Coordinates of C-alpha atoms in Angstrom, one line a residue:
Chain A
X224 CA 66.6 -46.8 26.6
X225 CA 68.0 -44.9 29.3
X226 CA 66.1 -45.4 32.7
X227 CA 64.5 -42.0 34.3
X228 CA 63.6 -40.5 37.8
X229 CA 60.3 -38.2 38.0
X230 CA 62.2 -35.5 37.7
X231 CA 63.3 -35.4 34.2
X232 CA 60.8 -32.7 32.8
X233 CA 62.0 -31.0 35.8
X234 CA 65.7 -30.8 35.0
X235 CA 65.1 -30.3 31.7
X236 CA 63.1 -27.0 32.3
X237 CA 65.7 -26.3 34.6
X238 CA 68.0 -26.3 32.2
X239 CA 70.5 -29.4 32.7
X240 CA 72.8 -31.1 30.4
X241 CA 71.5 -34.8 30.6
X242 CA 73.5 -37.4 30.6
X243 CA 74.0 -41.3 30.8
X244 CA 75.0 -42.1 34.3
X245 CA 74.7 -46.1 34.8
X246 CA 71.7 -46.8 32.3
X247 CA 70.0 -43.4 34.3
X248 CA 69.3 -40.0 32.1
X249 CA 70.8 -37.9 34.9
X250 CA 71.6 -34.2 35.3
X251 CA 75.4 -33.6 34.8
X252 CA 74.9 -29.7 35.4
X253 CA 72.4 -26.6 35.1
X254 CA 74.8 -24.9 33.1
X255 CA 77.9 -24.5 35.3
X256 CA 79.4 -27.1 37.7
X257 CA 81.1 -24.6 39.2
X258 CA 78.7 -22.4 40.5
X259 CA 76.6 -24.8 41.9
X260 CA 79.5 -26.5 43.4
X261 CA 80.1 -23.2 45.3
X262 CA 75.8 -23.0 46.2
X263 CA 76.3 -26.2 48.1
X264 CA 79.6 -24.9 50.2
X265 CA 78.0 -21.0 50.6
X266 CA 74.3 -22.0 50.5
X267 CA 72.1 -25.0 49.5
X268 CA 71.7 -27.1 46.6
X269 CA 69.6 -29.8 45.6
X270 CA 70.5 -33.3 43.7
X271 CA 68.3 -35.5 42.2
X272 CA 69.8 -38.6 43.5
X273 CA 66.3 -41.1 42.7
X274 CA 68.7 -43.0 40.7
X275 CA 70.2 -44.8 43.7
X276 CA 69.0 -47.9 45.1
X277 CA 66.5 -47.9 48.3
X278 CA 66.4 -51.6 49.8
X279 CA 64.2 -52.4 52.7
X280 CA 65.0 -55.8 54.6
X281 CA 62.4 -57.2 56.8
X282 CA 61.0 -60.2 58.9
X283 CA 62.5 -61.5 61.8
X284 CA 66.2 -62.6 60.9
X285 CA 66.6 -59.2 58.8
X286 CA 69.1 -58.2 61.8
X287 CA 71.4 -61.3 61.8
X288 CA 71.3 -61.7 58.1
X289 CA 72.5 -58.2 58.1
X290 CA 75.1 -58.7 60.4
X291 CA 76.4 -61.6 58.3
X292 CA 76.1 -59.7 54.9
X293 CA 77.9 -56.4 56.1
X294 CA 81.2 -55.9 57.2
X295 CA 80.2 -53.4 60.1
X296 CA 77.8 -54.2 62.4
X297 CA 74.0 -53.2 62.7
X298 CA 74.3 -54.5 66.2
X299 CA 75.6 -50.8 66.3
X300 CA 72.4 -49.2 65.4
X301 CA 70.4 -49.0 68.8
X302 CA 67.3 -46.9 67.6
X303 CA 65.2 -46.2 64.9
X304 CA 66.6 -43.7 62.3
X305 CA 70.1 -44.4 63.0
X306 CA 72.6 -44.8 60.0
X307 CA 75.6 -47.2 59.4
X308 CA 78.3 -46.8 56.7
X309 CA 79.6 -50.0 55.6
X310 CA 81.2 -51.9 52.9
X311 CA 79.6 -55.4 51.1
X312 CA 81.7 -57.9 50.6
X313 CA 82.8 -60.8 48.5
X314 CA 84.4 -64.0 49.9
X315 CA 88.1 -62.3 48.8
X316 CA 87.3 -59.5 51.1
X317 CA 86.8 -57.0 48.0
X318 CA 84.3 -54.5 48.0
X319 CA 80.7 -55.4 46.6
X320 CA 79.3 -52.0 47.0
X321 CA 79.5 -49.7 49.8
X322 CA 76.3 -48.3 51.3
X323 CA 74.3 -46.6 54.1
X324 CA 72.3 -49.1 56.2
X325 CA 69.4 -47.5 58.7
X326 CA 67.2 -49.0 61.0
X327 CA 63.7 -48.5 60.5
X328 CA 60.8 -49.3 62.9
X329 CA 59.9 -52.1 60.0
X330 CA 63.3 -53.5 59.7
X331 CA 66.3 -52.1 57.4
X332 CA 66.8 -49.7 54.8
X333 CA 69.7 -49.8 52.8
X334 CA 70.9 -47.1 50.2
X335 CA 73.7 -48.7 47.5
X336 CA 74.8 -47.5 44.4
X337 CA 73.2 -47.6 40.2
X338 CA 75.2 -48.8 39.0
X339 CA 76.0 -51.9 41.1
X340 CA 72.6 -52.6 41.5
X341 CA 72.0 -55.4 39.8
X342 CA 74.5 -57.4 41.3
X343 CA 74.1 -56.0 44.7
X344 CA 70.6 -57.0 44.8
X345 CA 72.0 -60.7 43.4
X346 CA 74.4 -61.0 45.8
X347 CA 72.2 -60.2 48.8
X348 CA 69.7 -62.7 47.5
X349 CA 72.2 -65.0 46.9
X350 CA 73.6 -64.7 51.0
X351 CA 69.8 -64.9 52.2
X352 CA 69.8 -68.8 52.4
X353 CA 67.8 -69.8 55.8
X354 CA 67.8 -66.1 57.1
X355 CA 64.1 -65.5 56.9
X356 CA 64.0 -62.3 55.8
X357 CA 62.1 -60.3 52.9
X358 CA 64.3 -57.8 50.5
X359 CA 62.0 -55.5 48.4
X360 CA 63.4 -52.3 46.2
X361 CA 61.8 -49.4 46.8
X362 CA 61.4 -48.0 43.7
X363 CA 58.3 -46.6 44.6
X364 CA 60.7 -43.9 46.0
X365 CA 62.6 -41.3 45.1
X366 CA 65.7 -39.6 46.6
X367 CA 66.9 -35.9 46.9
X368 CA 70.1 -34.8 48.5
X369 CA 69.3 -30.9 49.8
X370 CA 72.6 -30.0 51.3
X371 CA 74.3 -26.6 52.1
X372 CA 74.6 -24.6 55.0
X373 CA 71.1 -23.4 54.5
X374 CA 69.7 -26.6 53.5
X375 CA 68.3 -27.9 57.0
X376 CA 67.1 -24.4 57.5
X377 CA 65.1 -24.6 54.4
X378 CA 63.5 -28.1 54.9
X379 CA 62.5 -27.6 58.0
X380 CA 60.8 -25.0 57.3
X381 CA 59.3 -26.1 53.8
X382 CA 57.9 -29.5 55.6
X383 CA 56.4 -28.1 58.7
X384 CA 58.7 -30.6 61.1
X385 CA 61.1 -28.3 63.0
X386 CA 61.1 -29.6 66.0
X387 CA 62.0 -33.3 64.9
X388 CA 64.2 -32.9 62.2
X389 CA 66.0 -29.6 64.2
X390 CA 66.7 -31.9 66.8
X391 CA 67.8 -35.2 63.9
X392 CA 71.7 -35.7 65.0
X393 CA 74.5 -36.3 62.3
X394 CA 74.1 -39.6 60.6
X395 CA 70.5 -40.5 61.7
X396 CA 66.9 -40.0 60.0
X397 CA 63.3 -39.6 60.9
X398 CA 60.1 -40.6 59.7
X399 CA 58.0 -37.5 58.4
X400 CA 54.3 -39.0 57.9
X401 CA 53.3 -42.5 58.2
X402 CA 52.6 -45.8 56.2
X403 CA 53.8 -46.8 52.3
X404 CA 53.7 -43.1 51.8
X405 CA 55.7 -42.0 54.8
X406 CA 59.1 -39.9 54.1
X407 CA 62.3 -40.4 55.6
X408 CA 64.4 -37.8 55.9
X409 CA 67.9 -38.2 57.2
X410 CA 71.0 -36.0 58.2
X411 CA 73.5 -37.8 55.8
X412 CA 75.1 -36.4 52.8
X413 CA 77.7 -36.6 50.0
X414 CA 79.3 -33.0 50.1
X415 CA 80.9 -32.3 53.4
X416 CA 78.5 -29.9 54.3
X417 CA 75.5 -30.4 56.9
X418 CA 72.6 -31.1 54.6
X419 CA 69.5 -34.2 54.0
X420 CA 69.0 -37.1 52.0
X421 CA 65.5 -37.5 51.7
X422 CA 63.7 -40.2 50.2
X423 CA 59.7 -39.7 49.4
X424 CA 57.5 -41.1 47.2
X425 CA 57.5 -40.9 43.7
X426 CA 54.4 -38.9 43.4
X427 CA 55.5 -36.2 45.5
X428 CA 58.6 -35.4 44.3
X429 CA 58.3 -32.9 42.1
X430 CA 56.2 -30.6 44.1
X431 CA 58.8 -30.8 46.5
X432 CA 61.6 -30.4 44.1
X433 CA 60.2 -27.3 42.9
X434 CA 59.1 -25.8 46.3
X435 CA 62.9 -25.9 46.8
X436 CA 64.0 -24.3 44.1
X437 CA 61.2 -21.5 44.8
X438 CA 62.9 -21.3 48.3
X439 CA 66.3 -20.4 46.5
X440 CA 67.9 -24.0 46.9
X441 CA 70.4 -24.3 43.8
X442 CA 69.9 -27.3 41.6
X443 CA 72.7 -29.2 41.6
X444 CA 74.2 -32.1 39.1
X445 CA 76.3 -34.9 39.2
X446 CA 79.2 -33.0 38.2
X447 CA 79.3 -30.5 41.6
X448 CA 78.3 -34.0 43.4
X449 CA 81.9 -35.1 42.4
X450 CA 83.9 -32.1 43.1
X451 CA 82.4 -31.6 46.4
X452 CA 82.5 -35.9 47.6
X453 CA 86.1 -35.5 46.2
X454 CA 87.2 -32.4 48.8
X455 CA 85.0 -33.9 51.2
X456 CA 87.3 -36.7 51.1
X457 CA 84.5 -39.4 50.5
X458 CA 85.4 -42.6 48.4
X459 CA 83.2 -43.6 45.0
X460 CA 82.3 -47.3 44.6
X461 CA 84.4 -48.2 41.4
X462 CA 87.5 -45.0 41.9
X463 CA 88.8 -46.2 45.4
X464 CA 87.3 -49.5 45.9
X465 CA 86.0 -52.2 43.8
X466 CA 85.5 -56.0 43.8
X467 CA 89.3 -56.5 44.1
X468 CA 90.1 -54.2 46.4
X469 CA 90.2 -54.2 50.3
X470 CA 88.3 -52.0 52.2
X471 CA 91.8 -51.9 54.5
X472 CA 93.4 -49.9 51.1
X473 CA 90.8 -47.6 50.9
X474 CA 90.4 -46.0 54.3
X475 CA 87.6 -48.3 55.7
X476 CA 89.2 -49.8 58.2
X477 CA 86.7 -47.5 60.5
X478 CA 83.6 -49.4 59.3
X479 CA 85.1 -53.1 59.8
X480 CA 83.6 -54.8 62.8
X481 CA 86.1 -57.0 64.5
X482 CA 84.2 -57.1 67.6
X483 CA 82.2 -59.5 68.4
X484 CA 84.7 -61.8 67.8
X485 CA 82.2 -64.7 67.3
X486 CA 80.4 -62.6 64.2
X487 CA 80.9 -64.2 60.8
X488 CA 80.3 -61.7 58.2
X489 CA 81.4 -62.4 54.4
X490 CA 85.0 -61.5 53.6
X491 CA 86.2 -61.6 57.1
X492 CA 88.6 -64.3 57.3
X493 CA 90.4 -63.0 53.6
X494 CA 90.6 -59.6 55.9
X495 CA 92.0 -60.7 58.6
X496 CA 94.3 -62.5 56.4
X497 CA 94.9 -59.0 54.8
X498 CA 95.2 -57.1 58.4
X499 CA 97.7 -59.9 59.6
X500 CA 99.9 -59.8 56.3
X501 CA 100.5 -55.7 57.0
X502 CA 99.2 -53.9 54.2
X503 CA 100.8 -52.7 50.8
X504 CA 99.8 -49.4 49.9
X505 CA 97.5 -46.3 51.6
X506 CA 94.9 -44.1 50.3
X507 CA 95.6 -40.6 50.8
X508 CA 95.2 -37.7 49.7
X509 CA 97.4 -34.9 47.1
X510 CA 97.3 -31.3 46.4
X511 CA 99.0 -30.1 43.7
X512 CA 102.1 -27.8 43.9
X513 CA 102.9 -27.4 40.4
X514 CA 100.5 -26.4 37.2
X515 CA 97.7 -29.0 35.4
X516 CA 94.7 -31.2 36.5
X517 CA 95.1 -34.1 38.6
X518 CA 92.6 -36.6 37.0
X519 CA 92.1 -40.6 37.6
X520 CA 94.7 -43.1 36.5
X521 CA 97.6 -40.8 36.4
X522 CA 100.2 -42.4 38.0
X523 CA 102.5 -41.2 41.4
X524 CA 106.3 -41.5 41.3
X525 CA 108.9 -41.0 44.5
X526 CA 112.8 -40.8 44.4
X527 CA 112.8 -43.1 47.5
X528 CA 110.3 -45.7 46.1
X529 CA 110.7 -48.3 43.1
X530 CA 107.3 -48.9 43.4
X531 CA 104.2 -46.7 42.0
X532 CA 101.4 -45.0 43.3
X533 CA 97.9 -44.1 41.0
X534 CA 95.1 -41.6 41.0
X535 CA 91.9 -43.0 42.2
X536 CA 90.0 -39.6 41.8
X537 CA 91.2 -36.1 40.7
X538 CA 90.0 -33.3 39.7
X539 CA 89.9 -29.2 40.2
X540 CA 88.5 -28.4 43.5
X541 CA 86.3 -25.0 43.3
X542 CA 86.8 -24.2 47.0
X543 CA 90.4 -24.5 47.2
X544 CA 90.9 -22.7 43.4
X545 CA 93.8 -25.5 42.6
X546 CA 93.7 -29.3 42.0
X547 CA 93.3 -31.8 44.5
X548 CA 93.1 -36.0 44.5
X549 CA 92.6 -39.3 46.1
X550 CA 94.9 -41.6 45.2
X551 CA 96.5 -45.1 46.3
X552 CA 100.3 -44.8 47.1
X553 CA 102.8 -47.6 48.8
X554 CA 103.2 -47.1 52.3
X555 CA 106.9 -45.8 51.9
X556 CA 105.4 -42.6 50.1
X557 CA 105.9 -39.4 52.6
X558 CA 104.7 -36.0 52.2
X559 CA 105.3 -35.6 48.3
X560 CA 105.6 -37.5 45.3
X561 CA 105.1 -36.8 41.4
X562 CA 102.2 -37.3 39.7
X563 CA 102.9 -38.0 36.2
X564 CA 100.7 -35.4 33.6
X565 CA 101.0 -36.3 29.9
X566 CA 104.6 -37.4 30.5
X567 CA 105.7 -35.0 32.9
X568 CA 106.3 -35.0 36.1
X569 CA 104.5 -32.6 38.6
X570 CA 104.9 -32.1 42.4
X571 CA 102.1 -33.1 44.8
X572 CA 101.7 -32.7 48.4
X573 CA 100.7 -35.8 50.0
X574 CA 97.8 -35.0 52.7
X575 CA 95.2 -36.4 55.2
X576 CA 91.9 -37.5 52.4
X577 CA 89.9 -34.9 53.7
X578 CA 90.4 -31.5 52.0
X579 CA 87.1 -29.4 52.8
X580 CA 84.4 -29.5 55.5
X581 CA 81.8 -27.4 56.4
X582 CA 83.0 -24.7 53.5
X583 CA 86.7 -24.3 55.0
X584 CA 90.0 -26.1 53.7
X585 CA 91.0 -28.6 56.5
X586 CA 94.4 -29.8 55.7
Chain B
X149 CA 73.1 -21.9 20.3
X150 CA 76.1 -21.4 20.1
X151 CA 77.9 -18.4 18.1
X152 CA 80.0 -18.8 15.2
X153 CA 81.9 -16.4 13.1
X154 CA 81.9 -16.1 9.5
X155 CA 85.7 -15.3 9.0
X156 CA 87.2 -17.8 11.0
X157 CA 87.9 -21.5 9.5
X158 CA 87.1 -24.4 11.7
X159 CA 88.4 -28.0 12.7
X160 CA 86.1 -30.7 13.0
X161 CA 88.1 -31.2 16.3
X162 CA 86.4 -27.5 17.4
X163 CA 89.3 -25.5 17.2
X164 CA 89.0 -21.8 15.4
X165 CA 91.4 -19.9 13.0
X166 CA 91.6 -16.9 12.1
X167 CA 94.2 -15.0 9.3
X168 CA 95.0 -11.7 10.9
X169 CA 96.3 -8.4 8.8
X170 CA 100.1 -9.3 9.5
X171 CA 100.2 -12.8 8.1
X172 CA 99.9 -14.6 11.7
X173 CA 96.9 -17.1 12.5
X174 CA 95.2 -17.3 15.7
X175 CA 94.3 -19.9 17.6
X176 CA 91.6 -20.5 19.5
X177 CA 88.7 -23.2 20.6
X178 CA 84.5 -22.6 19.8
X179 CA 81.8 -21.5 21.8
X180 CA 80.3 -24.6 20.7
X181 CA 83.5 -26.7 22.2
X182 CA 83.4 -24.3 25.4
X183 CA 80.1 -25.2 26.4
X184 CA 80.2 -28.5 26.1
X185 CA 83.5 -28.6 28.4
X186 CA 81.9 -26.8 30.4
X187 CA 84.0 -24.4 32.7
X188 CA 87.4 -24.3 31.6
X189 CA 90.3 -24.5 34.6
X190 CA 93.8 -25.0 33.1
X191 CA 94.8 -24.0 29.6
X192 CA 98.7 -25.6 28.7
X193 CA 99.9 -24.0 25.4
X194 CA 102.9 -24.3 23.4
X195 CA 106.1 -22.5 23.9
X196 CA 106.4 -19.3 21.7
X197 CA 109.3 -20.5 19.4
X198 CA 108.6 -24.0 18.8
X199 CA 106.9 -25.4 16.0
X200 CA 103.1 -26.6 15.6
X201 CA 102.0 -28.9 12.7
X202 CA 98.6 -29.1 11.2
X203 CA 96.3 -31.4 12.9
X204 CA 98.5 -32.3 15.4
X205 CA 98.5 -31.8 19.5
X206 CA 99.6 -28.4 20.6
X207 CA 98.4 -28.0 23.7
X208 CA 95.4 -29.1 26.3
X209 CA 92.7 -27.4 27.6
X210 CA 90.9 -28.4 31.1
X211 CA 87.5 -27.9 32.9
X212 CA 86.1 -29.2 35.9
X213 CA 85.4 -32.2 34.4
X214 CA 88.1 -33.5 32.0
X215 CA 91.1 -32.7 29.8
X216 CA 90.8 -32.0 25.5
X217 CA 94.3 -32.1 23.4
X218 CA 94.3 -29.2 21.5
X219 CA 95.2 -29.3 17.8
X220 CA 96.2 -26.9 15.7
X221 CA 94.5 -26.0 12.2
X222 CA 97.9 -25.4 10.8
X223 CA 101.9 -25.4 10.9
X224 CA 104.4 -23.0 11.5
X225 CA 106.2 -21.3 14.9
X226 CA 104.2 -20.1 17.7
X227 CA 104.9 -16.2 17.8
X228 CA 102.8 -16.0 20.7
X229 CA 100.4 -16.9 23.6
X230 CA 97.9 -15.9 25.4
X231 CA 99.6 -15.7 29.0
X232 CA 96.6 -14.2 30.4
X233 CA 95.0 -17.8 30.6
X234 CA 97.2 -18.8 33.2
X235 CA 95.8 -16.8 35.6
X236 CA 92.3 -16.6 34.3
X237 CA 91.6 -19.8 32.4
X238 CA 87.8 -18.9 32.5
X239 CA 88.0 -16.4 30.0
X240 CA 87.7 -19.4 27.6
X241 CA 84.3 -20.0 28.4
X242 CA 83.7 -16.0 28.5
X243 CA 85.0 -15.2 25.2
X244 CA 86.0 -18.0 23.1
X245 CA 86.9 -15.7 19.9
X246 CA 88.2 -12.7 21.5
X247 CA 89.8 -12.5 24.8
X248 CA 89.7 -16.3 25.1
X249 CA 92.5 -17.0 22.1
X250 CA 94.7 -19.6 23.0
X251 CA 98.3 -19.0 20.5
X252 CA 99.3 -16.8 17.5
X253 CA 101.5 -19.2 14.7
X254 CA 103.7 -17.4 11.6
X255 CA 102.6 -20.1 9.3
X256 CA 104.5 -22.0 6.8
X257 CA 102.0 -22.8 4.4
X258 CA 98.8 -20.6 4.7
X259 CA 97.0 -23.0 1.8
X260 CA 96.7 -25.4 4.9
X261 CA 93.7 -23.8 5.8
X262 CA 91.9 -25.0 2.9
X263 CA 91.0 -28.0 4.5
X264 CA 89.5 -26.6 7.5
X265 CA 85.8 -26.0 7.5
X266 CA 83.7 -22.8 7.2
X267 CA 81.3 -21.4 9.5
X268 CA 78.8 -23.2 7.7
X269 CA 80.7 -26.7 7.6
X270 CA 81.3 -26.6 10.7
X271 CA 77.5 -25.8 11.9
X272 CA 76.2 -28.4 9.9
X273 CA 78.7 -30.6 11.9
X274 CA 78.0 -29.3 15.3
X275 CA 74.2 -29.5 14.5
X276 CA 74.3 -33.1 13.4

């Protein structure tokens, strides 16, 4: 029995293609990817995202507990609102889950994945020990990502609260209403383009949902959530990290905390390890020269290098008209390689893993 | 629902035939197999001249969201293909029996075609 957000009746009216996305009944698309793909880079879309896991951490070590269970540091987080990308990790300095962490007036919220949510929520049980601190799932909540370069225009609007969420800066969110029933709406995203993640009560949901779509905001599946993460340049738990890899392979070094030298956090001695060692092999990112689909697994061949490289993500980007890919290469790869397509072998450009913000190509 | 056509034979793998005044067969994929790949981004076909055998891979086709071998509902040499694809790959999803053809074979054994499916085979397979 697949698991389902308030919204189902919704999509279905709607018209979406359900599907199973980690136990979840989710909308793959409203009838073409591609289209709302291009809504979220022209104009506004909306995802039902209620299938991700909202995780509040309270009582009065919920900051040091926090500091010891994340590789960045909430130390970072000097008012209410703000937001904190960071990785989980295991002793072996793999990646648990990667996640958004904000501080809220009553503590933490965190945002992780689905499909790691069961052992996410194990392992963060399992770390609490003598921290005194209080983890509770907020499942009373739902989750929509409105994002588009009309998409703060429209919300704003929509929920009466210009003047705090006009003046919300990237990465940071803002309580709209107060108490249990209180929603949080934050200037984070998944697409590349400026946008919210807003997180509101069950209940409530669908009104909202559809007062979007009145307002012309495109509904959006999992499929254009893909294509636009992937030429945003933004990693998937499970495609370019997992439990056995390093954040330092996967371009995360950014959201590993070194300093204070004196914090212990999970995972940082096997990174340091890692750091001091020199590492292997580079996440980048490829654009295709020749003809075909770049898609995951495919593996990445240079004349200079013995060694091979493999497709963490690829797909066709809509923006850009040709296909595009994250993958993880050795460090002695240059500018181009081969990535191997049902036996033959194709020319890539190797780029910067960023291939569209804000609507424009940016490599 | 999706649209099916009373003269064309089908594969169970959603490929379309159809037996055209000359003797040649086209190829082509279903409305039904269109929508559920939803929109279609790279179409590789065979090379006119070489040889295609019945039930086996003879080409790819590629949305957004994942690549589908193309097999061919019977043998013989490719004559032709549709090289408009290359540039415009969507018209699979616009016009799956028309515009949207994928390659033309001379075949070597027209009787092959007995064991694809009619139209109403292959809706009873689609609809189960």
């Amino acid at each position: 029995m697949l698991k389902e957000t308030p919204l189902t009746s919704l999509h279905l009216e709607l018209g979406a293609k359900l599907v199973d996305f980690g136990g979840w009944n989710m909308p793959l698309h409203y009838g073409s990817q591609m289209e709302e793909h291009h809504a979220v880079r022209s104009h506004a879309g909306v995802f039902d995202v209620s299938h991700m896991t909202i995780v509040d951490i309270s009582g009065e070590d919920a900051k040091t507990y926090l500091q010891y269970l994340l590789a960045n540091d909430v130390a970072k987080l000097q008012a209410n609102g703000k937001a904190l990308y960071t990785a989980m990790l295991n002793e072996a300095g793999g990646v648990i889950d990667d996640l958004i962490v904000y501080q809220m007036a009553s503590g933490y919220r965190l945002v992780v994945n689905c499909a790691t949510r069961e052992k996410d929520l194990a392992w963060m049980q399992k770390q609490v020990e003598d921290f005194q601190v209080t983890i509770r799932e907020r499942d009373d909540y739902a989750m929509l990502a409105v994002q588009g370069p009309e998409a703060r225009a429209i919300v704003d609007r929509l929920l009466d609260a210009v003047s705090e969420l006009q003046a919300l800066k990237v990465f940071s969110g803002v309580s709209v209403g107060t108490g249990m029933d209180a929603w949080f709406v934050a200037r984070t995203g998944y697409t590349g383009e400026d946008g919210y993640e807003i997180m509101l009560p069950n209940k409530a949901v669908e009104t909202f949902a559809r007062s979007l779509v009145a307002a012309g905001v495109h509904p959006c599946g999992l499929g254009s959530r893909d294509t636009l993460r992937l030429e945003a340049g933004m990693n998937l738990y499970g495609h370019e990290m997992d439990e056995s890899t390093s954040p330092l392979l996967a371009n995360m070094a950014w959201t590993i905390a070194w300093e204070p030298e004196a914090r212990d956090f999970v995972g940082r001695a096997a990174l340091r390890e890692q750091r001091d060692a020199g590492l292997p092999a580079k996440l980048v990112g490829l654009v295709i020269k020749g003809k075909g689909v770049l898609r995951d697994g495919q593996a990445l061949v240079a004349k200079s290098c013995n060694e091979k490289g493999v497709i963490t993500s690829g797909s066709f980007s809509p923006t850009l008209g040709t296909s595009i890919a994250l993958a993880r290469v050795p460090m002695s790869f240059a500018n181009q390689c081969q990535a191997v397509i049902r036996g033959r072998e194709v020319d890539v450009a190797i780029v910067k893993p960023c291939f569209v913000r804000n609507g424009q190509k940016v490599f | 629902m999706s649209e099916l056509r009373d003269e064309l034979r089908y594969l169970s793998s959603h490929e379309w035939a159809r037996v055209e005044s000359d003797g040649s067969v086209t190829v082509g994929i279903t409305d039904h197999a269109q929508e559920a790949l939803g929109d279609v981004v790279y179409v590789e076909l065979p090379d006119v001249g070489s040889e295609v055998n019945a039930s086996q891979e003879a080409g790819v086709v590629e949305s957004v969201k994942a690549a589908s071998d193309i097999f061919s509902p019977i043998s013989g040499e490719v004559v032709a293909i549709n090289e408009a694809l290359e540039d415009a790959p969507e018209t699979v999803n616009s016009s799956p029996y028309d515009d949207g053809w994928f390659f033309k074979v001379t075949p070597s054994d027209l009787n092959e075609l007995d064991n694809a499916l009619d139209a109403e085979a292959y809706k009873a397979l689609i609809e189960e």
